[in-house]
Amino acid sequence: MNIHEYVAKSIFEKGNIRIPRSYMAYSPEEAKIKAEMIAKPVAVKSQVLSGGRGKAGGILFADTPKEAEERTKELFQKEIKGELVSKVLIEEKVEGILDEYFVSIILDRNAKKPLIMASMSGGMDIEQVAKETPEKIVKQYIEPLEEFMPYQARNIALKMGVDTSEVSAVGTFIWRLYQVFQEYDATVAEINPLMKTESGFIAADAKMAIDDDALFRHTKIKEFDDFKDEEFAYVKLDGNIAVIGNGAGLTLTGMDLIEYYGEKPATFLDVGGGASEENITKAINLVLKNPNVKVIFLNVLGGITRADDVANAVVNVSKEAEHKVPIVIRLTGTNEEEGQRILTENNIPFETSMEKAAQKAVSIMQEL
Ligand code: GDP
Ligand code: MN
């Protein structure tokens, strides 16, 4: 399981790996407050699980809290390699950068050993370095059953070619990274870039993946990471009708019906069996970010999910959303009278038959 940068950084912090001061923000307003707390220029970093955010435009900089708010708004409109941005790390901008190094530990499944890779040519072009000048990357297998000693880490730093005055500092980062790699049953632990600055070294980025089979030993990580948006099973497709359902089967059936009546789904979005009002609001807002979405087909069969929660979510979104698209709702199940009453009061039409709702979504689409 890949974990977010901010979670990996909190692990780094526990492992005494120096990181810049930072706070999470889940809205532009919150980003402003967090930037005020830092009271210095900040980096606004999209928290998505895919790498290469810098190149994809997922990292912006801000000199003032107001700017941090604006940059966050920009990022919230973006998709980084297909992932929507719904949270950012507001981090004190690293200044006085002299160089960017790279340290990575992966579990090499073929060798059945951890492999440390390190280079003085770190930063965003590390893939290119690996391809074109692989000799610039030091590789060292570690014997998993033997203790990894600090001098071995310093040897790697020496092989990287760092200045003798830096061997101890860089060696310490490598050694501590190996400690967290082991302690957290990681399959990946990476610092790129390990920034060399006028005031010493600092881990500007953090990447970690935890072995799925060992996750049961690390329940705190699961609690700590904000998996709210990953809770959704979300797949982007190339049609125009966003299909949201509670439960995979129901969502798939909704998609089939859309195709059956002659249109194509824009999403598969399963909000899960017990989705709350907040989750459904999030799901609708998520698909609204996709400009190809012209109609939303919300297919809910209330079980643990209550129809009145769904109705409230739809009412809220239709009041607040900037980008408005017609929503066709199929709503039945737990608390359906209450849900239907809320929708009627707010002049939002609904259907109780899934077929009728799908048909309606398609005909709205075809009349647009
Ligand atoms: P990635 O692209 O997803 O690996 O994201 P990183 O966190 O590694 O950031 C990409 C690049 O942005 C880094 O290689 C740096 O060059 C730059 N960068 C990131 N954070 C800072 C920062 O705090 N200050 C400065 N000046 N540059 C940064
Ligand atoms: Mn990076």
Short mmCIF file of C-alpha atoms and ligand atoms in Angstrom, two decimals, residues 5 45 51-54 59 123-124 126 190-193 204-207, ligand 2:
data_model
loop_
_atom_site.label_atom_id
_atom_site.label_comp_id
_atom_site.label_asym_id
_atom_site.label_seq_id
_atom_site.Cartn_x
_atom_site.Cartn_y
_atom_site.Cartn_z
CA GLU A 5 3.79 12.08 1.55
CA LYS A 45 2.04 20.23 -2.24
CA GLY A 51 4.85 10.37 -8.06
CA GLY A 52 6.25 13.07 -10.33
CA ARG A 53 3.94 15.71 -8.93
CA GLY A 54 6.46 18.48 -9.51
CA ILE A 59 3.60 21.55 -6.42
CA GLY A 123 15.60 15.63 -7.85
CA MET A 124 12.92 15.40 -10.46
CA ILE A 126 16.16 10.79 -11.31
CA GLU A 190 12.57 7.10 -0.46
CA ILE A 191 13.88 10.62 -0.02
CA ASN A 192 13.97 12.54 -3.27
CA PRO A 193 15.19 15.13 -3.05
CA ALA A 204 12.09 17.66 1.16
CA ASP A 205 10.00 14.77 -0.10
CA ALA A 206 9.02 11.43 1.39
CA LYS A 207 7.69 8.35 -0.28
MN MN B 2 10.17 13.76 -5.05
#
